[in-house]
Coordinates of C-alpha atoms and ligand atoms in Angstrom, one line a residue:
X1 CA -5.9 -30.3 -1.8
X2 CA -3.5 -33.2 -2.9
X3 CA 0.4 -32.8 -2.3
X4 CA 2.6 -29.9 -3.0
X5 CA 0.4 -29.1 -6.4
X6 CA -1.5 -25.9 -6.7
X7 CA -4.4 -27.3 -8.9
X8 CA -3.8 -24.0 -10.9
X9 CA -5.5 -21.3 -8.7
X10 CA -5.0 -18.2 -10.4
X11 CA -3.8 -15.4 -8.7
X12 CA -4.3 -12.0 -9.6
X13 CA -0.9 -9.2 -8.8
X14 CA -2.4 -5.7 -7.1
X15 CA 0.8 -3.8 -7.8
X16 CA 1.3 0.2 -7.9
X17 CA 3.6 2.8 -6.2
X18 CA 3.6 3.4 -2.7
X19 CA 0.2 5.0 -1.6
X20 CA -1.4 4.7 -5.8
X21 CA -4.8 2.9 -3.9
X22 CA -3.9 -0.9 -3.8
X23 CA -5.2 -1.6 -0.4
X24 CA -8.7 1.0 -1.5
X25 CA -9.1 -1.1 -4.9
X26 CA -9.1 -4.3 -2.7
X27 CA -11.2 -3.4 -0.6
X28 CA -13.5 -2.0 -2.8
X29 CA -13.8 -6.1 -4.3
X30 CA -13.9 -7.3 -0.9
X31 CA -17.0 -4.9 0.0
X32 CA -18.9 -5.1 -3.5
X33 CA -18.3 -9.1 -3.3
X34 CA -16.5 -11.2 -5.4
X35 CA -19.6 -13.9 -6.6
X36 CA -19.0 -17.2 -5.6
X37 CA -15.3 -17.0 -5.6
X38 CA -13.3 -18.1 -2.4
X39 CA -10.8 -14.9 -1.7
X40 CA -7.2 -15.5 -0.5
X41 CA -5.3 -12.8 0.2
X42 CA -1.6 -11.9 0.2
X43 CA -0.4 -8.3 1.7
X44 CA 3.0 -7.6 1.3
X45 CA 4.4 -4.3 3.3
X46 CA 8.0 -3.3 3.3
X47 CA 8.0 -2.8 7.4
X48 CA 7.4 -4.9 10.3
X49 CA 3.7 -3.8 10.7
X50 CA 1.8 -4.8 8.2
X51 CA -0.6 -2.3 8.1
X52 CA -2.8 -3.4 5.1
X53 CA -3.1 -6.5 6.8
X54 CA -4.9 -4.8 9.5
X55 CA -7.2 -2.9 7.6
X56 CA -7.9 -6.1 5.3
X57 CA -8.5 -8.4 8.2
X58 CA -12.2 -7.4 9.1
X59 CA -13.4 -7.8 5.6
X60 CA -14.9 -10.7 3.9
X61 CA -11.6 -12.8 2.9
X62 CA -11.7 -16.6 3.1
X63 CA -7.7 -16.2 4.2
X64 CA -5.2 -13.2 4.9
X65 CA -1.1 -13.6 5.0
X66 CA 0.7 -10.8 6.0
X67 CA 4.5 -10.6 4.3
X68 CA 6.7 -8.2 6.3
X69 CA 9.3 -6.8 7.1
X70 CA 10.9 -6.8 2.8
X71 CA 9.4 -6.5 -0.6
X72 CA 8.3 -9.1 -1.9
X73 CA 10.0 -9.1 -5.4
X74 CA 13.5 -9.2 -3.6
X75 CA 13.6 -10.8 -0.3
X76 CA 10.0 -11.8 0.1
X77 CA 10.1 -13.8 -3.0
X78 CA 10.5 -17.3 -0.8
X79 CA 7.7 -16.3 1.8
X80 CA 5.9 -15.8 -1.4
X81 CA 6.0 -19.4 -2.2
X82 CA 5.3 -20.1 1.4
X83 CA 2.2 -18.3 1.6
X84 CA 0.7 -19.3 -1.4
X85 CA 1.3 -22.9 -0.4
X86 CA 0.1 -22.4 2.9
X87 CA -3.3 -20.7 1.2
X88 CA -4.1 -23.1 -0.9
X89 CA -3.6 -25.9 1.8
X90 CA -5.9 -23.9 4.2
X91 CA -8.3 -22.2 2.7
X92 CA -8.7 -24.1 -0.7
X93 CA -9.5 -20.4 -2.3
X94 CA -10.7 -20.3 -6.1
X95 CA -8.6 -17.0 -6.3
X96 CA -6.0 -15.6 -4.6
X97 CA -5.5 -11.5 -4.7
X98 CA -1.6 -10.6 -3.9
X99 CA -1.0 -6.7 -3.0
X100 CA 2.7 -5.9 -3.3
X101 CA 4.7 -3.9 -1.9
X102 CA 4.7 -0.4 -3.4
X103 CA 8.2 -0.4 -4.0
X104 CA 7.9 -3.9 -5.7
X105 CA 8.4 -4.3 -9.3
X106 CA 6.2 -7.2 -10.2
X107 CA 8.1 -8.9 -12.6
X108 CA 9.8 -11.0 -10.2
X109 CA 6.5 -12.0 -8.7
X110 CA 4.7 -13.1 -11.8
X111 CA 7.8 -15.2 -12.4
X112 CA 7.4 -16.9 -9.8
X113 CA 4.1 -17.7 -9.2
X114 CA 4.6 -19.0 -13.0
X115 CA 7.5 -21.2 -11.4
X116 CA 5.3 -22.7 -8.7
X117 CA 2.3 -23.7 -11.4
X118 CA -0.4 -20.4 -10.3
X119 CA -1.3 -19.1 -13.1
X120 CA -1.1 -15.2 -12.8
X121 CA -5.3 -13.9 -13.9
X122 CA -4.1 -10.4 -14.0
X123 CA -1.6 -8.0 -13.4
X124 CA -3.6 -4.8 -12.2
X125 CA -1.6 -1.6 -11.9
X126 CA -3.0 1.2 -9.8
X127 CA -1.4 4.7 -10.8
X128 CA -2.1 7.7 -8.3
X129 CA -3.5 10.3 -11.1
X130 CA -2.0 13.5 -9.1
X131 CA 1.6 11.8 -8.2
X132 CA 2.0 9.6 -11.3
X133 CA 4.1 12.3 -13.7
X134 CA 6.7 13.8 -11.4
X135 CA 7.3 10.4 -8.7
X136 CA 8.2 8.4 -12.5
X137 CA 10.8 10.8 -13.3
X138 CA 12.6 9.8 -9.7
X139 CA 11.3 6.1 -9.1
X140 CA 12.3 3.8 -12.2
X141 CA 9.7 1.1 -10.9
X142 CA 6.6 2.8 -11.8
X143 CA 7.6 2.4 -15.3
X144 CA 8.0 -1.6 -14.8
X145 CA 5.1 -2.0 -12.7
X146 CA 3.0 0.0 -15.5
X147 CA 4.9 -2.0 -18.3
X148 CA 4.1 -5.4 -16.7
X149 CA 0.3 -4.4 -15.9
X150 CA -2.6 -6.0 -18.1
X151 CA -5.0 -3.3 -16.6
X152 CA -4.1 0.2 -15.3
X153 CA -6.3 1.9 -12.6
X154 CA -6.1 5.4 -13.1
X155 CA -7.0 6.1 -9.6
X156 CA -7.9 9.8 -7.6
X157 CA -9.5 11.0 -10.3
X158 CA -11.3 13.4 -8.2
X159 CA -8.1 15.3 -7.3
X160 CA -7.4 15.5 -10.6
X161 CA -8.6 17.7 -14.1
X162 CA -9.7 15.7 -17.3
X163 CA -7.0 17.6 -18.9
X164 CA -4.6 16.3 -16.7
X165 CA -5.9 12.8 -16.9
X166 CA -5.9 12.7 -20.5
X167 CA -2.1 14.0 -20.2
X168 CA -1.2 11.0 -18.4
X169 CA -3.5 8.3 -20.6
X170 CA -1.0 9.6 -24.0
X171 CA 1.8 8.6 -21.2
X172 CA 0.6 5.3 -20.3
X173 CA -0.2 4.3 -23.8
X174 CA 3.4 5.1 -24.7
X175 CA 4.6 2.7 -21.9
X176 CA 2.2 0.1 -22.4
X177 CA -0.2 -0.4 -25.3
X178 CA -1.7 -3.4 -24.8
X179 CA -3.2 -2.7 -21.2
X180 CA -6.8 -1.0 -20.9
X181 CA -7.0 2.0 -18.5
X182 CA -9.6 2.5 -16.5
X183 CA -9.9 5.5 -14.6
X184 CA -11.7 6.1 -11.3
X185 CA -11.4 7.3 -7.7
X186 CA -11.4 5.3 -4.8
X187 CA -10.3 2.2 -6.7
X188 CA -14.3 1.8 -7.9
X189 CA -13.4 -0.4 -10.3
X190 CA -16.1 -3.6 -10.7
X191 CA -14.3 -6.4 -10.0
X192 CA -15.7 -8.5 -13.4
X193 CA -13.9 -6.0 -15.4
X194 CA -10.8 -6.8 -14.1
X195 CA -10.8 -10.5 -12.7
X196 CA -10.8 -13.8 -14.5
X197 CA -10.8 -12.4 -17.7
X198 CA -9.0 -14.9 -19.3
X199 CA -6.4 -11.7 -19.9
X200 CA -3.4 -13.6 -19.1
X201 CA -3.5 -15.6 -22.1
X202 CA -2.2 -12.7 -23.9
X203 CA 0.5 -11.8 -22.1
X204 CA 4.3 -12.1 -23.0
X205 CA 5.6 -15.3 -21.9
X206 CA 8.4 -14.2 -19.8
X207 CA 8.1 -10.5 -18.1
X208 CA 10.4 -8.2 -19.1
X209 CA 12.9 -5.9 -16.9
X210 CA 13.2 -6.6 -12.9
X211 CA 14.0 -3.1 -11.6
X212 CA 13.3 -2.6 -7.7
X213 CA 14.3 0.6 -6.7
X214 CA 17.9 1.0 -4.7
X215 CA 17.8 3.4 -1.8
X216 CA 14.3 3.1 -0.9
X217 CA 14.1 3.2 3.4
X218 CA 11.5 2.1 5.7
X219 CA 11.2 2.6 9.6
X220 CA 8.6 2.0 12.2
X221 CA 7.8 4.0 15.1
X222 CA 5.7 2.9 18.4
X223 CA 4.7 4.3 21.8
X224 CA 2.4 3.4 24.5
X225 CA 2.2 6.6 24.9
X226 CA -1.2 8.4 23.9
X227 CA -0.5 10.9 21.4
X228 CA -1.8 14.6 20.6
X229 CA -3.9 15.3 17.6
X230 CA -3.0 19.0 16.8
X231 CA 0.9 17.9 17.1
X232 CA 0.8 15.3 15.7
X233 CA -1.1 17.3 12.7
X234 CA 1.0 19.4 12.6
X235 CA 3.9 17.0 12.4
X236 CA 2.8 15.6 9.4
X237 CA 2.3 18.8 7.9
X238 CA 6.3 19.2 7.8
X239 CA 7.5 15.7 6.7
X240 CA 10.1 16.2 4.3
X241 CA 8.8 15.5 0.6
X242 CA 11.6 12.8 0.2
X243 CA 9.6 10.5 2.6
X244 CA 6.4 9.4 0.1
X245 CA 4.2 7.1 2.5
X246 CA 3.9 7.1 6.0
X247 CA 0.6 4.7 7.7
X248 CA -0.1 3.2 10.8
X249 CA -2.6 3.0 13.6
X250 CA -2.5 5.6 16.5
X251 CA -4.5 6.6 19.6
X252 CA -4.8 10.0 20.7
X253 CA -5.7 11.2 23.7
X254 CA -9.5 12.1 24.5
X255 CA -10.6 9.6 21.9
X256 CA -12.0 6.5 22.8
X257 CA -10.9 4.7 19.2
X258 CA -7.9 4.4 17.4
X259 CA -7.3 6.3 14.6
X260 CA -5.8 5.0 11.0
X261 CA -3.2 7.1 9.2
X262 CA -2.7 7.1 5.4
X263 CA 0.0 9.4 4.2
X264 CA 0.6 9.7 0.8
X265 CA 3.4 12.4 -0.5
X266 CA 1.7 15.2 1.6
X267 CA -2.2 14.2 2.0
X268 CA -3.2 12.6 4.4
X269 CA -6.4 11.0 6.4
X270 CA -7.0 10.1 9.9
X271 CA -9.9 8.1 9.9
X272 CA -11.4 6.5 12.9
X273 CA -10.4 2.5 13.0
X274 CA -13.1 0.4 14.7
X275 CA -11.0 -2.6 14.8
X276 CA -8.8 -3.7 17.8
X277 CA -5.6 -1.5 17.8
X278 CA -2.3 -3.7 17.5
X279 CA -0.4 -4.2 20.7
X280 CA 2.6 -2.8 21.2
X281 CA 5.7 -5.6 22.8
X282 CA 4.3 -4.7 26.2
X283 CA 0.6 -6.2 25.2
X284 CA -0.9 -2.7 25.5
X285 CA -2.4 -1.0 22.6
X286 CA -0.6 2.0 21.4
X287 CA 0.6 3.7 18.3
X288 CA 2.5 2.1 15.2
X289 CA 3.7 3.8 12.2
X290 CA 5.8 3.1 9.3
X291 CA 7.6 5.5 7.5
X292 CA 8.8 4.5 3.5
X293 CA 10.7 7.0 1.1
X294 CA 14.4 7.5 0.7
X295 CA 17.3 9.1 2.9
X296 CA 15.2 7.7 5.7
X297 CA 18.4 6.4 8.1
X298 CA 19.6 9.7 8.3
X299 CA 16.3 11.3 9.0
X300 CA 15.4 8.5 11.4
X301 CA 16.6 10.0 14.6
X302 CA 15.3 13.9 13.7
X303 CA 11.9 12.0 13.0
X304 CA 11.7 10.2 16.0
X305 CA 12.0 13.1 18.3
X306 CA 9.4 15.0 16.6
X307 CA 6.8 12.3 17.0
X308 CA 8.1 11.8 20.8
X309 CA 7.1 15.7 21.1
X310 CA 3.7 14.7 20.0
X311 CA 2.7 12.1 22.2
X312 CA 0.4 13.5 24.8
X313 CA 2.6 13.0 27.7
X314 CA 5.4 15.4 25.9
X315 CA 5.4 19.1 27.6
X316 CA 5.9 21.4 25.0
X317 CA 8.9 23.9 25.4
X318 CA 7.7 27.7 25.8
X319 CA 8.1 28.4 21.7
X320 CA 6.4 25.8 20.5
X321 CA 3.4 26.2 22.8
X322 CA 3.5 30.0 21.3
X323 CA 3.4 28.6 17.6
X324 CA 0.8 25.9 18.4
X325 CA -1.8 28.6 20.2
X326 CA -0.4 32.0 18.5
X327 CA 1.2 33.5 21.9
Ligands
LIG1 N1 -8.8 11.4 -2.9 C1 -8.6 10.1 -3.2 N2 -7.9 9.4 -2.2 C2 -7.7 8.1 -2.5 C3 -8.2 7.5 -3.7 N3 -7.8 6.2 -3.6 C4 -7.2 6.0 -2.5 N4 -7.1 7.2 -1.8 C5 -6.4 7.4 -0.5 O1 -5.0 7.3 -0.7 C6 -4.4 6.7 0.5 C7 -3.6 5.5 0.1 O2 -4.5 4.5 -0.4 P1 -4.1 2.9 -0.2 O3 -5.2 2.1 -0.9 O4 -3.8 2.6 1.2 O5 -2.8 2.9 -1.1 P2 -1.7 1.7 -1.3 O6 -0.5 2.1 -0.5 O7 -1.4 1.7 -2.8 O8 -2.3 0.4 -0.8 C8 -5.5 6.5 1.4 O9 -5.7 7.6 2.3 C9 -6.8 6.4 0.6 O10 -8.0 6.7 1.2 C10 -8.9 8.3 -4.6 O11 -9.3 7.8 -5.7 N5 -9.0 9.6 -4.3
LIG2 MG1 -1.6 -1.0 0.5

Protein backbone atom coordinates (compact mmCIF):
# COMPACT_ATOMS: atom_id res chain seq x y z
CA UNK A 1 0.00 0.00 0.00
CA UNK A 2 1.10 3.61 -1.17
CA UNK A 3 0.09 6.72 1.03
CA UNK A 4 -3.11 7.56 2.74
CA UNK A 5 -5.13 5.86 -0.51
CA UNK A 6 -7.31 2.86 -0.06
CA UNK A 7 -6.73 1.43 -3.63
CA UNK A 8 -10.61 0.87 -3.46
CA UNK A 9 -11.01 -2.20 -1.22
CA UNK A 10 -14.50 -2.82 -0.91
CA UNK A 11 -16.00 -3.35 2.15
CA UNK A 12 -19.07 -5.05 2.77
CA UNK A 13 -21.65 -3.51 6.06
CA UNK A 14 -23.01 -6.66 8.43
CA UNK A 15 -25.70 -4.60 10.04
CA UNK A 16 -28.98 -5.81 11.92
CA UNK A 17 -30.57 -5.24 15.44
CA UNK A 18 -29.05 -6.26 18.45
CA UNK A 19 -28.83 -10.17 18.67
CA UNK A 20 -30.61 -10.59 14.54
CA UNK A 21 -27.23 -13.16 13.87
CA UNK A 22 -24.46 -10.79 12.59
CA UNK A 23 -21.62 -12.25 14.43
CA UNK A 24 -23.35 -16.21 13.27
CA UNK A 25 -23.54 -14.94 9.52
CA UNK A 26 -19.89 -13.99 9.82
CA UNK A 27 -18.81 -16.68 11.02
CA UNK A 28 -20.54 -18.83 8.97
CA UNK A 29 -18.17 -17.07 5.78
CA UNK A 30 -15.22 -17.28 7.85
CA UNK A 31 -15.76 -21.20 8.51
CA UNK A 32 -17.13 -22.11 4.83
CA UNK A 33 -14.06 -19.91 3.43
CA UNK A 34 -14.13 -16.96 1.51
CA UNK A 35 -11.93 -18.25 -1.84
CA UNK A 36 -8.94 -16.51 -2.39
CA UNK A 37 -10.01 -13.30 -0.77
CA UNK A 38 -7.85 -11.72 2.11
CA UNK A 39 -10.54 -11.10 5.11
CA UNK A 40 -10.36 -7.87 7.28
CA UNK A 41 -12.50 -7.53 9.80
CA UNK A 42 -14.20 -4.63 11.70
CA UNK A 43 -16.45 -5.49 15.03
CA UNK A 44 -18.04 -2.73 16.40
CA UNK A 45 -19.86 -3.34 20.07
CA UNK A 46 -21.56 -0.70 21.97
CA UNK A 47 -19.61 -1.70 25.41
CA UNK A 48 -16.14 -1.82 26.54
CA UNK A 49 -15.81 -5.70 25.86
CA UNK A 50 -16.00 -6.38 22.67
CA UNK A 51 -17.31 -9.56 22.71
CA UNK A 52 -17.63 -10.47 18.97
CA UNK A 53 -14.20 -9.63 18.75
CA UNK A 54 -13.54 -12.53 20.95
CA UNK A 55 -15.52 -15.00 19.39
CA UNK A 56 -14.11 -13.71 15.84
CA UNK A 57 -10.52 -13.84 16.84
CA UNK A 58 -9.90 -17.72 16.48
CA UNK A 59 -11.23 -17.91 13.02
CA UNK A 60 -9.57 -17.63 9.78
CA UNK A 61 -9.39 -13.59 9.35
CA UNK A 62 -6.28 -12.08 7.80
CA UNK A 63 -7.01 -8.91 10.41
CA UNK A 64 -9.58 -8.22 13.40
CA UNK A 65 -10.18 -4.43 14.95
CA UNK A 66 -12.28 -4.31 17.76
CA UNK A 67 -14.41 -0.66 17.98
CA UNK A 68 -15.65 -0.27 21.58
CA UNK A 69 -16.95 1.28 23.89
CA UNK A 70 -19.86 3.56 21.19
CA UNK A 71 -21.71 2.71 17.98
CA UNK A 72 -20.10 3.21 15.31
CA UNK A 73 -22.54 5.37 13.26
CA UNK A 74 -22.39 8.17 16.03
CA UNK A 75 -19.29 8.25 17.99
CA UNK A 76 -17.31 5.40 16.39
CA UNK A 77 -17.58 7.01 13.01
CA UNK A 78 -13.67 8.52 13.38
CA UNK A 79 -12.24 5.05 14.72
CA UNK A 80 -13.97 3.92 11.71
CA UNK A 81 -11.73 5.80 9.47
CA UNK A 82 -8.87 4.70 11.68
CA UNK A 83 -9.35 1.14 11.43
CA UNK A 84 -9.99 0.90 7.97
CA UNK A 85 -6.75 2.78 7.47
CA UNK A 86 -4.93 0.91 9.76
CA UNK A 87 -6.41 -2.50 7.81
CA UNK A 88 -5.44 -1.75 4.75
CA UNK A 89 -1.87 -0.64 5.75
CA UNK A 90 -1.43 -3.95 7.69
CA UNK A 91 -3.01 -6.51 6.28
CA UNK A 92 -3.46 -5.43 2.54
CA UNK A 93 -6.99 -7.45 2.69
CA UNK A 94 -8.93 -7.72 -0.83
CA UNK A 95 -12.16 -7.28 1.42
CA UNK A 96 -12.95 -6.02 4.43
CA UNK A 97 -16.30 -7.28 6.37
CA UNK A 98 -17.56 -4.43 9.04
CA UNK A 99 -20.21 -5.78 11.75
CA UNK A 100 -21.99 -2.88 13.41
CA UNK A 101 -23.30 -2.24 16.21
CA UNK A 102 -26.79 -3.48 16.64
CA UNK A 103 -28.08 -0.25 17.53
CA UNK A 104 -26.26 1.36 14.48
CA UNK A 105 -28.13 2.61 11.69
CA UNK A 106 -25.80 2.13 8.75
CA UNK A 107 -26.36 5.07 6.80
CA UNK A 108 -23.86 7.01 8.51
CA UNK A 109 -21.30 4.21 7.90
CA UNK A 110 -21.83 3.76 4.19
CA UNK A 111 -21.29 7.46 4.00
CA UNK A 112 -18.41 7.37 5.17
CA UNK A 113 -16.62 4.71 3.92
CA UNK A 114 -17.89 6.49 0.49
CA UNK A 115 -15.98 9.65 1.94
CA UNK A 116 -12.71 7.83 2.49
CA UNK A 117 -12.70 6.17 -1.28
CA UNK A 118 -13.91 2.22 0.00
CA UNK A 119 -16.37 1.40 -1.99
CA UNK A 120 -19.27 -0.22 0.08
CA UNK A 121 -19.75 -4.24 -1.88
CA UNK A 122 -22.90 -4.72 0.14
CA UNK A 123 -25.06 -3.69 2.73
CA UNK A 124 -26.31 -7.06 4.27
CA UNK A 125 -29.20 -6.78 6.75
CA UNK A 126 -29.81 -9.65 9.17
CA UNK A 127 -33.42 -9.62 10.58
CA UNK A 128 -34.18 -11.98 13.62
CA UNK A 129 -37.49 -13.84 12.03
CA UNK A 130 -39.13 -14.31 15.63
CA UNK A 131 -38.30 -10.55 17.07
CA UNK A 132 -38.39 -8.66 13.82
CA UNK A 133 -42.41 -7.54 13.99
CA UNK A 134 -42.96 -6.36 17.51
CA UNK A 135 -38.95 -4.88 18.38
CA UNK A 136 -39.82 -2.49 14.77
CA UNK A 137 -42.78 -1.13 16.35
CA UNK A 138 -40.36 0.23 19.44
CA UNK A 139 -36.80 0.63 17.74
CA UNK A 140 -37.10 3.14 14.59
CA UNK A 141 -33.59 1.70 13.43
CA UNK A 142 -34.63 -1.52 12.20
CA UNK A 143 -36.58 0.19 9.64
CA UNK A 144 -33.33 2.20 8.37
CA UNK A 145 -31.01 -0.57 8.71
CA UNK A 146 -33.68 -2.74 6.51
CA UNK A 147 -34.18 0.29 4.18
CA UNK A 148 -30.38 0.79 3.55
CA UNK A 149 -29.83 -3.11 3.10
CA UNK A 150 -29.04 -4.57 -0.53
CA UNK A 151 -29.70 -8.06 0.89
CA UNK A 152 -31.82 -9.08 3.88
CA UNK A 153 -31.06 -12.37 5.92
CA UNK A 154 -34.10 -13.58 7.16
CA UNK A 155 -32.40 -15.32 9.87
CA UNK A 156 -33.96 -18.13 12.80
CA UNK A 157 -35.97 -19.62 10.57
CA UNK A 158 -36.16 -22.63 12.56
CA UNK A 159 -37.94 -20.84 15.41
CA UNK A 160 -40.21 -19.67 13.21
CA UNK A 161 -43.60 -20.96 10.88
CA UNK A 162 -43.62 -20.41 7.00
CA UNK A 163 -46.67 -18.58 7.71
CA UNK A 164 -45.07 -16.35 9.85
CA UNK A 165 -42.08 -15.86 7.56
CA UNK A 166 -44.13 -15.15 4.66
CA UNK A 167 -45.89 -12.37 7.06
CA UNK A 168 -42.82 -10.65 7.50
CA UNK A 169 -41.34 -11.11 3.60
CA UNK A 170 -45.00 -8.72 2.48
CA UNK A 171 -43.26 -6.46 5.39
CA UNK A 172 -39.94 -6.27 4.11
CA UNK A 173 -40.93 -5.75 0.56
CA UNK A 174 -42.97 -2.82 1.71
CA UNK A 175 -39.80 -1.30 3.33
CA UNK A 176 -37.45 -2.13 0.74
CA UNK A 177 -38.19 -3.40 -2.75
CA UNK A 178 -35.14 -3.52 -4.32
CA UNK A 179 -33.23 -5.89 -1.73
CA UNK A 180 -33.49 -9.82 -2.18
CA UNK A 181 -34.34 -11.78 0.93
CA UNK A 182 -32.89 -14.71 1.68
CA UNK A 183 -34.09 -16.66 4.45
CA UNK A 184 -32.19 -19.20 6.66
CA UNK A 185 -31.11 -20.09 10.19
CA UNK A 186 -27.89 -19.77 11.53
CA UNK A 187 -26.87 -17.15 9.13
CA UNK A 188 -26.26 -20.24 6.32
CA UNK A 189 -26.14 -17.99 3.78
CA UNK A 190 -23.21 -18.91 0.91
CA UNK A 191 -21.05 -16.15 0.93
CA UNK A 192 -21.01 -15.88 -3.30
CA UNK A 193 -24.64 -14.97 -3.01
CA UNK A 194 -24.03 -12.13 -1.05
CA UNK A 195 -20.35 -10.76 -1.65
CA UNK A 196 -18.78 -9.01 -4.60
CA UNK A 197 -21.76 -9.00 -6.49
CA UNK A 198 -21.16 -5.96 -8.10
CA UNK A 199 -24.70 -5.04 -6.15
CA UNK A 200 -23.48 -1.70 -5.16
CA UNK A 201 -23.68 -0.29 -8.40
CA UNK A 202 -27.25 -0.06 -8.04
CA UNK A 203 -27.60 1.53 -5.08
CA UNK A 204 -28.92 5.23 -4.43
CA UNK A 205 -26.12 7.54 -4.50
CA UNK A 206 -26.55 9.08 -1.15
CA UNK A 207 -28.32 6.88 1.72
CA UNK A 208 -31.30 8.04 2.90
CA UNK A 209 -32.44 8.86 6.71
CA UNK A 210 -29.68 8.58 9.68
CA UNK A 211 -31.85 7.46 12.68
CA UNK A 212 -29.80 5.88 15.67
CA UNK A 213 -31.91 5.16 18.36
CA UNK A 214 -32.06 7.72 21.64
CA UNK A 215 -32.24 6.01 24.89
CA UNK A 216 -30.54 2.94 24.06
CA UNK A 217 -28.07 1.80 27.46
CA UNK A 218 -25.22 -0.41 27.76
CA UNK A 219 -23.31 -1.64 30.89
CA UNK A 220 -20.72 -4.18 31.72
CA UNK A 221 -20.39 -6.38 34.55
CA UNK A 222 -17.08 -8.32 35.76
CA UNK A 223 -15.94 -10.52 38.76
CA UNK A 224 -13.08 -12.73 39.54
CA UNK A 225 -15.34 -14.36 41.18
CA UNK A 226 -16.41 -17.86 39.83
CA UNK A 227 -19.97 -17.89 39.29
CA UNK A 228 -22.96 -20.50 39.80
CA UNK A 229 -24.72 -22.05 36.91
CA UNK A 230 -28.26 -22.73 38.32
CA UNK A 231 -28.21 -18.85 39.65
CA UNK A 232 -27.01 -17.52 37.30
CA UNK A 233 -29.85 -19.52 35.07
CA UNK A 234 -32.05 -18.55 36.80
CA UNK A 235 -31.03 -14.91 36.74
CA UNK A 236 -31.34 -14.70 33.22
CA UNK A 237 -34.58 -16.19 33.29
CA UNK A 238 -35.92 -12.91 35.05
CA UNK A 239 -34.23 -10.08 33.03
CA UNK A 240 -36.71 -7.57 32.42
CA UNK A 241 -37.91 -7.65 28.67
CA UNK A 242 -36.70 -3.93 28.25
CA UNK A 243 -33.13 -5.10 28.29
CA UNK A 244 -32.85 -6.91 24.50
CA UNK A 245 -29.13 -8.35 24.47
CA UNK A 246 -27.01 -9.27 27.11
CA UNK A 247 -23.36 -11.53 26.10
CA UNK A 248 -20.18 -12.10 27.54
CA UNK A 249 -17.77 -14.72 28.73
CA UNK A 250 -18.17 -16.39 32.18
CA UNK A 251 -16.64 -19.16 34.33
CA UNK A 252 -18.56 -21.16 36.64
CA UNK A 253 -17.57 -23.08 39.15
CA UNK A 254 -16.83 -26.95 38.61
CA UNK A 255 -16.06 -26.29 34.96
CA UNK A 256 -12.77 -26.36 33.75
CA UNK A 257 -13.71 -23.88 30.51
CA UNK A 258 -15.38 -20.74 30.16
CA UNK A 259 -18.55 -20.52 29.11
CA UNK A 260 -20.02 -17.90 26.22
CA UNK A 261 -23.33 -16.17 26.80
CA UNK A 262 -25.70 -14.98 23.99
CA UNK A 263 -28.82 -13.38 25.16
CA UNK A 264 -31.18 -12.33 22.90
CA UNK A 265 -34.77 -10.85 24.20
CA UNK A 266 -35.26 -13.93 26.43
CA UNK A 267 -33.29 -16.99 24.76
CA UNK A 268 -30.33 -17.67 25.51
CA UNK A 269 -27.22 -20.12 25.06
CA UNK A 270 -24.32 -20.95 27.17
CA UNK A 271 -22.01 -22.60 25.09
CA UNK A 272 -18.61 -23.82 26.14
CA UNK A 273 -15.77 -21.21 24.78
CA UNK A 274 -12.42 -23.03 24.05
CA UNK A 275 -10.63 -19.94 23.67
CA UNK A 276 -8.60 -18.12 26.48
CA UNK A 277 -11.11 -16.20 28.76
CA UNK A 278 -10.42 -12.37 28.87
CA UNK A 279 -8.66 -11.06 31.97
CA UNK A 280 -10.26 -9.14 34.18
CA UNK A 281 -7.95 -5.48 35.40
CA UNK A 282 -6.34 -7.79 37.98
CA UNK A 283 -4.80 -10.22 35.04
CA UNK A 284 -6.98 -13.12 36.22
CA UNK A 285 -9.53 -14.56 34.05
CA UNK A 286 -13.04 -14.12 35.24
CA UNK A 287 -16.44 -13.19 34.07
CA UNK A 288 -17.48 -10.19 31.64
CA UNK A 289 -20.84 -9.28 30.50
CA UNK A 290 -22.51 -6.52 28.73
CA UNK A 291 -25.87 -5.71 29.09
CA UNK A 292 -27.74 -3.43 25.95
CA UNK A 293 -31.49 -2.39 26.00
CA UNK A 294 -33.13 0.77 27.44
CA UNK A 295 -33.79 2.11 31.06
CA UNK A 296 -30.53 0.43 31.78
CA UNK A 297 -29.00 3.24 34.41
CA UNK A 298 -31.73 2.80 36.54
CA UNK A 299 -31.70 -0.91 36.47
CA UNK A 300 -27.96 -0.91 36.79
CA UNK A 301 -27.62 -1.19 40.41
CA UNK A 302 -30.77 -3.84 40.95
CA UNK A 303 -28.83 -5.87 38.19
CA UNK A 304 -25.66 -5.81 39.63
CA UNK A 305 -26.67 -7.23 42.91
CA UNK A 306 -28.47 -10.08 41.41
CA UNK A 307 -25.46 -11.20 39.40
CA UNK A 308 -23.23 -10.62 42.69
CA UNK A 309 -25.81 -13.31 44.34
CA UNK A 310 -24.77 -15.60 41.61
CA UNK A 311 -21.25 -15.80 41.75
CA UNK A 312 -20.29 -18.95 43.51
CA UNK A 313 -18.79 -17.34 46.54
CA UNK A 314 -22.43 -15.61 47.34
CA UNK A 315 -24.30 -17.51 50.31
CA UNK A 316 -27.74 -17.56 49.51
CA UNK A 317 -30.20 -16.15 52.25
CA UNK A 318 -32.60 -18.93 53.70
CA UNK A 319 -35.60 -18.04 50.97
CA UNK A 320 -33.81 -18.20 48.19
CA UNK A 321 -32.07 -21.51 48.94
CA UNK A 322 -35.93 -22.77 49.51
CA UNK A 323 -36.93 -21.51 45.90
CA UNK A 324 -33.65 -22.76 44.28
CA UNK A 325 -34.05 -26.54 45.84
CA UNK A 326 -38.06 -26.49 46.67
CA UNK A 327 -37.63 -26.39 50.64
N1 LIG B 1 -32.24 -20.62 16.85
C1 LIG B 1 -31.43 -19.80 16.19
N2 LIG B 1 -30.52 -19.08 16.86
C2 LIG B 1 -29.69 -18.27 16.14
C3 LIG B 1 -29.77 -18.16 14.75
N3 LIG B 1 -28.82 -17.29 14.33
C4 LIG B 1 -28.18 -16.85 15.44
N4 LIG B 1 -28.71 -17.45 16.54
C5 LIG B 1 -28.32 -17.24 17.94
O1 LIG B 1 -28.71 -15.91 18.29
C6 LIG B 1 -27.79 -15.36 19.22
C7 LIG B 1 -27.26 -14.03 18.69
O2 LIG B 1 -26.50 -14.27 17.53
P1 LIG B 1 -25.31 -13.28 17.08
O3 LIG B 1 -24.78 -13.76 15.78
O4 LIG B 1 -24.32 -13.11 18.18
O5 LIG B 1 -26.13 -11.92 16.90
P2 LIG B 1 -25.59 -10.42 16.62
O6 LIG B 1 -25.76 -9.69 17.92
O7 LIG B 1 -26.49 -9.89 15.56
O8 LIG B 1 -24.16 -10.52 16.18
C8 LIG B 1 -26.72 -16.43 19.41
O9 LIG B 1 -27.05 -17.18 20.56
C9 LIG B 1 -26.83 -17.27 18.16
O10 LIG B 1 -26.38 -18.61 18.36
C10 LIG B 1 -30.77 -18.94 14.06
O11 LIG B 1 -30.95 -18.88 12.85
N5 LIG B 1 -31.57 -19.73 14.84
MG1 LIG C 1 -22.47 -9.56 16.92
Amino acid sequence: MNGDSPQRIPAAVVTGFLGSGKTTLIQHWLSHGLGEQRVAVIVNDLAEYNIDGQVLKGMNVDRLVKLAGGCVCCSGIYQLGLALREISHAADPTLILIETSGASAPGAVIEELTHLGYPTDAVITVVDAIQVLDLAKIEDVIQSQIEEADFIVLNKADLTTPRQLRKIRTWLNRLNTRAEILETSFGKVPADLVLSTGISGLRRSAPSRHRHPDGMEHFTWSTPDLMDLARFGQFLTRLPKSIYRAKGILRFHGEPHPRLLNYTCGRYNLDPFRLPPLLNRDGRPGTQLVFVGRGLSVQQESIGESLARCTSSHVPQAPLLARLFGR
